[in-house]
């Protein structure tokens, strides 16, 4: 992809880098369509770079920067977020352009020595509603702590109505990935930003006062026409409200019997008119996508084998992921499978009781190894309870 294919405005250029080869982001999130490390250049009387890139992309980023500068020297490097995938190039850029000033939040100023070695005279800290005039462009800085690191800030260009949003509104995938925004943005949000819903709500409140024509995130595509829908989804997600009325069935099966029961339950729910039913095998499917689907639906049905006086490890891992992402405001249904010492139900129930505003259905099902006709009747009854609570 040619960076000139990413159009922002006449005076704001894209200088980021697509990584088409990476298979894991943050060494844990599977990527099918690579990852974008976004950076932007504002060309005015003064020249400002917005953020750098990950270590794998620094050389290409510096090449993009030099090409777009056209012989000019940058006056500022604005650092909205210090996480290494956006800050590794700071040192290289400062070495290359010794007169360039670095602009950070006060929190980032304290953290900056962890990431690079800069003389204090080269770094300027800004606070809420401070401005930086570049000429025709004026940037206003707004703090966005814990979206999703404590030092994060965003900035708004009043001339071209551009919000430089740091990791907010970002997604997995390269800038030119042939896919819609919402699916990979949802997975990105709940697994990376999702713990900090209150802080996202604070940022959305600030953004609502702005006339925004373009959003420039640090990952994923530049957003224009889809901004109202993007903001609507972020509002839903950060309020911990379900996006879809329906059921997500999360299954942890050892020998296949529990998985068979889940497949039967899916059939039952669909036959009863459940508006949406999704299912995943926690032993095989992407855990990040399972977290996403847990948050997406109004009801979560967990079906798992008892194991080591607890619950089968893939389910234990899933519940851990939900808990640390502050899963809340959902209805939960539980099914266990056991051959000799039932323990999955009580283990799963205890985990959900430690989460906020979780309604656990009283009706449960305990299967003993194989699914019997009596179990199918019990699953039918549980399905009725689930549909009442969608």
mmCIF file of C-alpha atoms in Angstrom, residues 10-355:
data_model
loop_
_atom_site.group_PDB
_atom_site.id
_atom_site.type_symbol
_atom_site.label_atom_id
_atom_site.label_comp_id
_atom_site.label_asym_id
_atom_site.label_seq_id
_atom_site.Cartn_x
_atom_site.Cartn_y
_atom_site.Cartn_z
ATOM 1 C CA UNK A 10 -4.553 18.624 2.174
ATOM 2 C CA UNK A 11 -2.210 19.534 5.018
ATOM 3 C CA UNK A 12 -2.357 16.366 7.151
ATOM 4 C CA UNK A 13 -0.541 13.359 5.708
ATOM 5 C CA UNK A 14 -0.483 9.711 6.715
ATOM 6 C CA UNK A 15 3.040 8.404 7.411
ATOM 7 C CA UNK A 16 2.242 5.170 9.234
ATOM 8 C CA UNK A 17 3.324 1.619 8.457
ATOM 9 C CA UNK A 18 1.381 -1.583 7.794
ATOM 10 C CA UNK A 19 2.837 -4.822 9.136
ATOM 11 C CA UNK A 20 1.457 -7.624 6.958
ATOM 12 C CA UNK A 21 3.567 -10.376 8.562
ATOM 13 C CA UNK A 22 2.776 -10.092 12.272
ATOM 14 C CA UNK A 23 0.626 -12.968 13.586
ATOM 15 C CA UNK A 24 0.280 -11.958 17.250
ATOM 16 C CA UNK A 25 -0.322 -8.484 18.648
ATOM 17 C CA UNK A 26 1.060 -7.924 22.154
ATOM 18 C CA UNK A 27 2.173 -11.570 21.957
ATOM 19 C CA UNK A 28 -1.402 -12.731 22.608
ATOM 20 C CA UNK A 29 -3.983 -11.499 20.087
ATOM 21 C CA UNK A 30 -4.185 -13.463 16.843
ATOM 22 C CA UNK A 31 -4.098 -11.403 13.671
ATOM 23 C CA UNK A 32 -5.431 -12.539 10.309
ATOM 24 C CA UNK A 33 -4.854 -9.258 8.490
ATOM 25 C CA UNK A 34 -1.723 -7.822 10.057
ATOM 26 C CA UNK A 35 -1.540 -4.586 12.040
ATOM 27 C CA UNK A 36 -1.282 -0.880 11.295
ATOM 28 C CA UNK A 37 1.002 1.433 13.247
ATOM 29 C CA UNK A 38 -0.405 4.849 12.433
ATOM 30 C CA UNK A 39 1.444 8.137 12.449
ATOM 31 C CA UNK A 40 0.459 11.483 10.970
ATOM 32 C CA UNK A 41 2.221 14.621 9.750
ATOM 33 C CA UNK A 42 0.751 18.140 9.937
ATOM 34 C CA UNK A 43 2.401 20.536 7.471
ATOM 35 C CA UNK A 44 1.861 24.192 8.387
ATOM 36 C CA UNK A 45 4.091 27.146 9.310
ATOM 37 C CA UNK A 46 5.283 24.733 11.958
ATOM 38 C CA UNK A 47 5.498 21.005 11.269
ATOM 39 C CA UNK A 48 4.193 18.434 13.734
ATOM 40 C CA UNK A 49 4.497 14.651 13.740
ATOM 41 C CA UNK A 50 1.764 12.794 15.609
ATOM 42 C CA UNK A 51 3.240 9.674 17.233
ATOM 43 C CA UNK A 52 5.888 7.197 16.129
ATOM 44 C CA UNK A 53 5.656 3.445 15.549
ATOM 45 C CA UNK A 54 6.688 -0.014 16.746
ATOM 46 C CA UNK A 55 10.311 -1.190 16.534
ATOM 47 C CA UNK A 56 9.624 -3.409 13.516
ATOM 48 C CA UNK A 57 8.453 -0.374 11.537
ATOM 49 C CA UNK A 58 10.846 2.440 12.533
ATOM 50 C CA UNK A 59 13.016 2.434 9.413
ATOM 51 C CA UNK A 60 10.004 2.457 7.074
ATOM 52 C CA UNK A 61 8.344 5.150 9.177
ATOM 53 C CA UNK A 62 11.395 7.408 9.015
ATOM 54 C CA UNK A 63 11.456 6.888 5.254
ATOM 55 C CA UNK A 64 7.783 7.875 4.976
ATOM 56 C CA UNK A 65 8.416 10.906 7.176
ATOM 57 C CA UNK A 66 11.402 12.115 5.167
ATOM 58 C CA UNK A 67 9.497 11.692 1.916
ATOM 59 C CA UNK A 68 6.499 13.708 3.098
ATOM 60 C CA UNK A 69 8.618 16.416 4.718
ATOM 61 C CA UNK A 70 10.026 17.347 1.313
ATOM 62 C CA UNK A 71 13.184 18.789 2.820
ATOM 63 C CA UNK A 72 11.501 20.574 5.732
ATOM 64 C CA UNK A 73 12.427 19.946 9.366
ATOM 65 C CA UNK A 74 9.802 18.902 11.927
ATOM 66 C CA UNK A 75 9.249 21.269 14.841
ATOM 67 C CA UNK A 76 7.287 18.918 17.101
ATOM 68 C CA UNK A 77 6.761 15.242 17.792
ATOM 69 C CA UNK A 78 3.457 14.875 19.651
ATOM 70 C CA UNK A 79 3.248 11.694 21.709
ATOM 71 C CA UNK A 80 -0.351 10.800 22.470
ATOM 72 C CA UNK A 81 0.500 7.352 23.883
ATOM 73 C CA UNK A 82 3.775 5.877 25.174
ATOM 74 C CA UNK A 83 3.127 2.171 24.714
ATOM 75 C CA UNK A 84 6.078 0.668 22.790
ATOM 76 C CA UNK A 85 4.104 0.048 19.586
ATOM 77 C CA UNK A 86 3.710 3.843 19.338
ATOM 78 C CA UNK A 87 6.893 5.123 20.950
ATOM 79 C CA UNK A 88 9.812 3.026 19.772
ATOM 80 C CA UNK A 89 10.680 5.556 17.075
ATOM 81 C CA UNK A 90 10.885 8.565 19.414
ATOM 82 C CA UNK A 91 14.595 8.190 20.052
ATOM 83 C CA UNK A 92 15.446 7.638 16.385
ATOM 84 C CA UNK A 93 13.412 10.655 15.287
ATOM 85 C CA UNK A 94 14.925 12.888 17.962
ATOM 86 C CA UNK A 95 18.411 11.780 16.955
ATOM 87 C CA UNK A 96 17.634 12.500 13.305
ATOM 88 C CA UNK A 97 16.050 15.913 13.972
ATOM 89 C CA UNK A 98 17.959 17.451 16.920
ATOM 90 C CA UNK A 99 15.971 20.707 16.969
ATOM 91 C CA UNK A 100 12.601 18.940 17.242
ATOM 92 C CA UNK A 101 10.613 19.339 20.468
ATOM 93 C CA UNK A 102 8.654 16.453 21.993
ATOM 94 C CA UNK A 103 5.168 17.212 23.343
ATOM 95 C CA UNK A 104 3.696 14.868 25.957
ATOM 96 C CA UNK A 105 1.175 14.813 28.801
ATOM 97 C CA UNK A 106 2.405 15.422 32.353
ATOM 98 C CA UNK A 107 1.986 11.718 33.117
ATOM 99 C CA UNK A 108 3.948 10.786 30.017
ATOM 100 C CA UNK A 109 6.720 13.177 31.045
ATOM 101 C CA UNK A 110 7.254 11.126 34.199
ATOM 102 C CA UNK A 111 7.255 7.858 32.238
ATOM 103 C CA UNK A 112 9.332 9.010 29.264
ATOM 104 C CA UNK A 113 12.748 7.946 30.671
ATOM 105 C CA UNK A 114 11.500 4.343 30.612
ATOM 106 C CA UNK A 115 11.278 4.525 26.827
ATOM 107 C CA UNK A 116 14.046 6.812 25.593
ATOM 108 C CA UNK A 117 16.871 9.123 26.662
ATOM 109 C CA UNK A 118 16.087 12.777 25.957
ATOM 110 C CA UNK A 119 17.412 15.985 27.423
ATOM 111 C CA UNK A 120 14.696 17.623 29.527
ATOM 112 C CA UNK A 121 15.006 20.820 27.494
ATOM 113 C CA UNK A 122 13.597 18.994 24.477
ATOM 114 C CA UNK A 123 10.365 17.888 26.160
ATOM 115 C CA UNK A 124 7.249 19.970 26.807
ATOM 116 C CA UNK A 125 4.395 18.716 28.982
ATOM 117 C CA UNK A 126 0.839 19.880 28.276
ATOM 118 C CA UNK A 127 -2.303 19.736 30.381
ATOM 119 C CA UNK A 128 -6.051 19.700 29.755
ATOM 120 C CA UNK A 129 -7.141 22.248 27.117
ATOM 121 C CA UNK A 130 -3.624 23.522 26.436
ATOM 122 C CA UNK A 131 -3.172 24.511 22.803
ATOM 123 C CA UNK A 132 -0.361 24.385 20.281
ATOM 124 C CA UNK A 133 -0.483 26.735 17.288
ATOM 125 C CA UNK A 134 1.183 25.492 14.123
ATOM 126 C CA UNK A 135 -0.074 28.407 12.015
ATOM 127 C CA UNK A 136 -3.464 27.769 10.445
ATOM 128 C CA UNK A 137 -3.790 24.641 12.566
ATOM 129 C CA UNK A 138 -4.273 24.805 16.324
ATOM 130 C CA UNK A 139 -4.221 21.617 18.365
ATOM 131 C CA UNK A 140 -6.130 21.416 21.646
ATOM 132 C CA UNK A 141 -5.008 18.688 24.036
ATOM 133 C CA UNK A 142 -7.390 16.641 26.163
ATOM 134 C CA UNK A 143 -6.276 14.091 28.708
ATOM 135 C CA UNK A 144 -7.637 10.543 28.340
ATOM 136 C CA UNK A 145 -6.091 8.642 31.265
ATOM 137 C CA UNK A 146 -6.604 4.867 31.220
ATOM 138 C CA UNK A 147 -7.791 4.785 27.623
ATOM 139 C CA UNK A 148 -5.958 2.566 28.054
ATOM 140 C CA UNK A 149 -2.708 3.700 29.760
ATOM 141 C CA UNK A 150 -2.490 6.441 32.421
ATOM 142 C CA UNK A 151 -0.498 8.891 30.284
ATOM 143 C CA UNK A 152 -2.794 8.934 27.241
ATOM 144 C CA UNK A 153 -4.010 12.169 25.708
ATOM 145 C CA UNK A 154 -5.822 13.034 22.492
ATOM 146 C CA UNK A 155 -5.703 16.205 20.437
ATOM 147 C CA UNK A 156 -8.173 18.083 18.232
ATOM 148 C CA UNK A 157 -7.294 20.159 15.186
ATOM 149 C CA UNK A 158 -9.911 22.889 14.914
ATOM 150 C CA UNK A 159 -9.024 23.830 11.321
ATOM 151 C CA UNK A 160 -9.652 20.458 9.669
ATOM 152 C CA UNK A 161 -11.869 19.103 12.481
ATOM 153 C CA UNK A 162 -9.576 16.122 13.071
ATOM 154 C CA UNK A 163 -9.413 14.161 16.306
ATOM 155 C CA UNK A 164 -6.115 12.358 16.910
ATOM 156 C CA UNK A 165 -7.588 9.709 19.201
ATOM 157 C CA UNK A 166 -4.615 7.586 20.366
ATOM 158 C CA UNK A 167 -5.769 3.954 20.763
ATOM 159 C CA UNK A 168 -9.443 4.906 21.005
ATOM 160 C CA UNK A 169 -11.478 3.871 17.946
ATOM 161 C CA UNK A 170 -8.662 1.618 16.741
ATOM 162 C CA UNK A 171 -8.871 -1.961 15.507
ATOM 163 C CA UNK A 172 -6.809 -4.997 14.585
ATOM 164 C CA UNK A 173 -5.735 -5.230 10.942
ATOM 165 C CA UNK A 174 -3.827 -3.073 8.489
ATOM 166 C CA UNK A 175 -5.155 0.225 7.188
ATOM 167 C CA UNK A 176 -5.997 -1.368 3.845
ATOM 168 C CA UNK A 177 -7.470 -4.626 5.224
ATOM 169 C CA UNK A 178 -10.498 -5.661 3.167
ATOM 170 C CA UNK A 179 -12.919 -5.891 6.086
ATOM 171 C CA UNK A 180 -15.457 -3.827 7.970
ATOM 172 C CA UNK A 181 -14.568 -1.830 11.057
ATOM 173 C CA UNK A 182 -16.846 -3.216 13.750
ATOM 174 C CA UNK A 183 -15.801 -6.878 14.093
ATOM 175 C CA UNK A 184 -12.078 -6.368 14.657
ATOM 176 C CA UNK A 185 -12.687 -3.075 16.476
ATOM 177 C CA UNK A 186 -14.982 -4.883 18.911
ATOM 178 C CA UNK A 187 -12.401 -7.599 19.572
ATOM 179 C CA UNK A 188 -9.726 -4.917 19.989
ATOM 180 C CA UNK A 189 -11.896 -2.822 22.322
ATOM 181 C CA UNK A 190 -12.989 -5.504 24.774
ATOM 182 C CA UNK A 191 -9.589 -7.144 25.050
ATOM 183 C CA UNK A 192 -7.413 -4.021 25.203
ATOM 184 C CA UNK A 193 -9.503 -1.018 26.240
ATOM 185 C CA UNK A 194 -12.584 -2.712 27.666
ATOM 186 C CA UNK A 195 -11.658 -2.732 31.350
ATOM 187 C CA UNK A 196 -11.794 1.053 31.372
ATOM 188 C CA UNK A 197 -15.389 1.783 30.404
ATOM 189 C CA UNK A 198 -15.778 4.738 32.777
ATOM 190 C CA UNK A 199 -12.689 6.391 31.342
ATOM 191 C CA UNK A 200 -13.919 5.818 27.781
ATOM 192 C CA UNK A 201 -17.213 7.431 28.749
ATOM 193 C CA UNK A 202 -15.279 10.469 30.002
ATOM 194 C CA UNK A 203 -13.472 10.726 26.674
ATOM 195 C CA UNK A 204 -16.740 10.368 24.724
ATOM 196 C CA UNK A 205 -18.196 13.238 26.748
ATOM 197 C CA UNK A 206 -15.283 15.443 25.739
ATOM 198 C CA UNK A 207 -15.542 14.343 22.113
ATOM 199 C CA UNK A 208 -19.280 15.099 22.021
ATOM 200 C CA UNK A 209 -18.493 18.802 22.400
ATOM 201 C CA UNK A 210 -16.333 18.782 19.260
ATOM 202 C CA UNK A 211 -17.242 19.069 15.589
ATOM 203 C CA UNK A 212 -15.349 16.010 14.337
ATOM 204 C CA UNK A 213 -15.041 15.303 10.610
ATOM 205 C CA UNK A 214 -12.113 12.859 10.799
ATOM 206 C CA UNK A 215 -10.836 10.480 13.485
ATOM 207 C CA UNK A 216 -7.178 9.451 13.229
ATOM 208 C CA UNK A 217 -6.553 6.486 15.559
ATOM 209 C CA UNK A 218 -3.205 4.824 16.173
ATOM 210 C CA UNK A 219 -4.420 1.496 14.734
ATOM 211 C CA UNK A 220 -6.766 0.728 11.872
ATOM 212 C CA UNK A 221 -8.328 2.998 9.246
ATOM 213 C CA UNK A 222 -8.864 6.739 9.303
ATOM 214 C CA UNK A 223 -12.577 7.253 10.051
ATOM 215 C CA UNK A 224 -14.866 9.741 8.308
ATOM 216 C CA UNK A 225 -18.384 8.788 7.129
ATOM 217 C CA UNK A 226 -18.803 6.064 9.753
ATOM 218 C CA UNK A 227 -18.065 8.283 12.773
ATOM 219 C CA UNK A 228 -21.662 8.388 14.133
ATOM 220 C CA UNK A 229 -21.909 4.579 14.123
ATOM 221 C CA UNK A 230 -18.411 4.184 15.569
ATOM 222 C CA UNK A 231 -19.203 6.564 18.429
ATOM 223 C CA UNK A 232 -22.551 4.824 19.031
ATOM 224 C CA UNK A 233 -20.837 1.443 19.367
ATOM 225 C CA UNK A 234 -18.143 2.846 21.657
ATOM 226 C CA UNK A 235 -20.872 4.314 23.849
ATOM 227 C CA UNK A 236 -22.644 0.934 24.057
ATOM 228 C CA UNK A 237 -19.452 -0.995 24.711
ATOM 229 C CA UNK A 238 -18.130 1.377 27.361
ATOM 230 C CA UNK A 239 -21.450 1.324 29.233
ATOM 231 C CA UNK A 240 -21.139 -2.492 29.373
ATOM 232 C CA UNK A 241 -24.470 -2.812 27.609
ATOM 233 C CA UNK A 242 -25.082 -5.799 25.307
ATOM 234 C CA UNK A 243 -24.852 -4.937 21.648
ATOM 235 C CA UNK A 244 -27.127 -7.797 20.552
ATOM 236 C CA UNK A 245 -30.069 -9.550 22.158
ATOM 237 C CA UNK A 246 -29.050 -13.173 22.043
ATOM 238 C CA UNK A 247 -26.968 -15.954 23.548
ATOM 239 C CA UNK A 248 -23.289 -16.780 23.391
ATOM 240 C CA UNK A 249 -22.559 -20.411 24.284
ATOM 241 C CA UNK A 250 -19.021 -20.874 25.610
ATOM 242 C CA UNK A 251 -18.065 -24.564 25.742
ATOM 243 C CA UNK A 252 -15.189 -26.344 27.495
ATOM 244 C CA UNK A 253 -15.425 -30.045 26.598
ATOM 245 C CA UNK A 254 -12.900 -32.802 27.339
ATOM 246 C CA UNK A 255 -14.133 -35.827 25.372
ATOM 247 C CA UNK A 256 -16.794 -34.214 23.213
ATOM 248 C CA UNK A 257 -19.936 -34.947 25.225
ATOM 249 C CA UNK A 258 -20.261 -31.401 26.548
ATOM 250 C CA UNK A 259 -19.658 -30.042 23.062
ATOM 251 C CA UNK A 260 -22.430 -32.310 21.767
ATOM 252 C CA UNK A 261 -24.744 -30.984 24.461
ATOM 253 C CA UNK A 262 -23.879 -27.423 23.436
ATOM 254 C CA UNK A 263 -24.652 -28.145 19.796
ATOM 255 C CA UNK A 264 -28.010 -29.574 20.889
ATOM 256 C CA UNK A 265 -28.658 -26.520 23.044
ATOM 257 C CA UNK A 266 -27.945 -24.254 20.092
ATOM 258 C CA UNK A 267 -30.530 -26.161 18.047
ATOM 259 C CA UNK A 268 -33.069 -25.872 20.859
ATOM 260 C CA UNK A 269 -32.572 -22.135 21.270
ATOM 261 C CA UNK A 270 -32.839 -21.483 17.555
ATOM 262 C CA UNK A 271 -35.970 -23.628 17.302
ATOM 263 C CA UNK A 272 -37.527 -21.594 20.114
ATOM 264 C CA UNK A 273 -36.907 -18.372 18.194
ATOM 265 C CA UNK A 274 -33.894 -16.982 20.018
ATOM 266 C CA UNK A 275 -32.935 -13.893 17.975
ATOM 267 C CA UNK A 276 -29.223 -14.715 17.866
ATOM 268 C CA UNK A 277 -27.175 -17.728 18.987
ATOM 269 C CA UNK A 278 -23.376 -17.938 18.687
ATOM 270 C CA UNK A 279 -21.149 -20.720 19.994
ATOM 271 C CA UNK A 280 -17.416 -21.270 20.509
ATOM 272 C CA UNK A 281 -15.209 -24.140 21.606
ATOM 273 C CA UNK A 282 -12.942 -22.630 24.250
ATOM 274 C CA UNK A 283 -10.358 -25.380 23.682
ATOM 275 C CA UNK A 284 -9.848 -24.358 20.055
ATOM 276 C CA UNK A 285 -11.257 -20.929 19.288
ATOM 277 C CA UNK A 286 -9.534 -17.582 19.766
ATOM 278 C CA UNK A 287 -9.963 -16.602 23.420
ATOM 279 C CA UNK A 288 -10.023 -12.907 22.516
ATOM 280 C CA UNK A 289 -12.909 -13.487 20.137
ATOM 281 C CA UNK A 290 -14.716 -15.445 22.871
ATOM 282 C CA UNK A 291 -14.269 -12.508 25.256
ATOM 283 C CA UNK A 292 -15.678 -10.228 22.549
ATOM 284 C CA UNK A 293 -18.714 -12.476 22.051
ATOM 285 C CA UNK A 294 -19.315 -12.721 25.786
ATOM 286 C CA UNK A 295 -19.620 -8.940 25.983
ATOM 287 C CA UNK A 296 -21.554 -8.663 22.715
ATOM 288 C CA UNK A 297 -24.565 -10.773 23.734
ATOM 289 C CA UNK A 298 -27.184 -10.233 26.435
ATOM 290 C CA UNK A 299 -26.923 -13.815 27.770
ATOM 291 C CA UNK A 300 -23.813 -15.930 28.312
ATOM 292 C CA UNK A 301 -24.298 -19.701 28.572
ATOM 293 C CA UNK A 302 -21.262 -21.501 29.985
ATOM 294 C CA UNK A 303 -21.142 -25.272 29.482
ATOM 295 C CA UNK A 304 -18.118 -27.043 30.940
ATOM 296 C CA UNK A 305 -16.767 -30.290 32.293
ATOM 297 C CA UNK A 306 -15.852 -30.722 35.933
ATOM 298 C CA UNK A 307 -12.093 -31.126 36.329
ATOM 299 C CA UNK A 308 -9.707 -31.458 39.288
ATOM 300 C CA UNK A 309 -12.435 -30.471 41.742
ATOM 301 C CA UNK A 310 -13.010 -27.322 39.727
ATOM 302 C CA UNK A 311 -13.804 -26.575 36.100
ATOM 303 C CA UNK A 312 -12.009 -27.645 32.916
ATOM 304 C CA UNK A 313 -9.027 -25.351 32.314
ATOM 305 C CA UNK A 314 -10.228 -23.623 29.117
ATOM 306 C CA UNK A 315 -13.334 -22.440 30.963
ATOM 307 C CA UNK A 316 -11.286 -21.378 33.990
ATOM 308 C CA UNK A 317 -9.078 -19.357 31.652
ATOM 309 C CA UNK A 318 -12.084 -17.804 29.946
ATOM 310 C CA UNK A 319 -13.660 -16.765 33.231
ATOM 311 C CA UNK A 320 -10.334 -15.226 34.262
ATOM 312 C CA UNK A 321 -10.269 -13.161 31.059
ATOM 313 C CA UNK A 322 -13.850 -11.993 31.602
ATOM 314 C CA UNK A 323 -13.139 -11.029 35.195
ATOM 315 C CA UNK A 324 -10.065 -8.932 34.459
ATOM 316 C CA UNK A 325 -11.976 -7.131 31.687
ATOM 317 C CA UNK A 326 -14.734 -6.327 34.251
ATOM 318 C CA UNK A 327 -17.486 -8.396 32.653
ATOM 319 C CA UNK A 328 -20.812 -7.157 34.044
ATOM 320 C CA UNK A 329 -24.492 -6.389 33.423
ATOM 321 C CA UNK A 330 -25.324 -9.755 31.863
ATOM 322 C CA UNK A 331 -27.500 -12.798 32.437
ATOM 323 C CA UNK A 332 -25.537 -16.039 32.846
ATOM 324 C CA UNK A 333 -26.709 -19.636 32.518
ATOM 325 C CA UNK A 334 -24.680 -22.653 33.616
ATOM 326 C CA UNK A 335 -24.408 -26.282 32.513
ATOM 327 C CA UNK A 336 -21.895 -28.816 33.814
ATOM 328 C CA UNK A 337 -20.821 -32.302 32.784
ATOM 329 C CA UNK A 338 -19.418 -34.698 35.337
ATOM 330 C CA UNK A 339 -18.664 -38.410 35.572
ATOM 331 C CA UNK A 340 -18.054 -38.757 39.299
ATOM 332 C CA UNK A 341 -17.422 -35.526 41.263
ATOM 333 C CA UNK A 342 -19.556 -32.573 40.143
ATOM 334 C CA UNK A 343 -17.659 -29.315 40.627
ATOM 335 C CA UNK A 344 -18.000 -27.176 37.503
ATOM 336 C CA UNK A 345 -21.307 -25.545 38.445
ATOM 337 C CA UNK A 346 -20.205 -24.343 41.860
ATOM 338 C CA UNK A 347 -16.828 -23.192 40.479
ATOM 339 C CA UNK A 348 -18.359 -21.192 37.631
ATOM 340 C CA UNK A 349 -21.045 -19.751 39.904
ATOM 341 C CA UNK A 350 -18.430 -18.559 42.399
ATOM 342 C CA UNK A 351 -16.495 -16.805 39.629
ATOM 343 C CA UNK A 352 -19.564 -14.979 38.330
ATOM 344 C CA UNK A 353 -20.667 -14.025 41.842
ATOM 345 C CA UNK A 354 -17.424 -12.081 42.069
ATOM 346 C CA UNK A 355 -18.359 -9.972 39.040
#
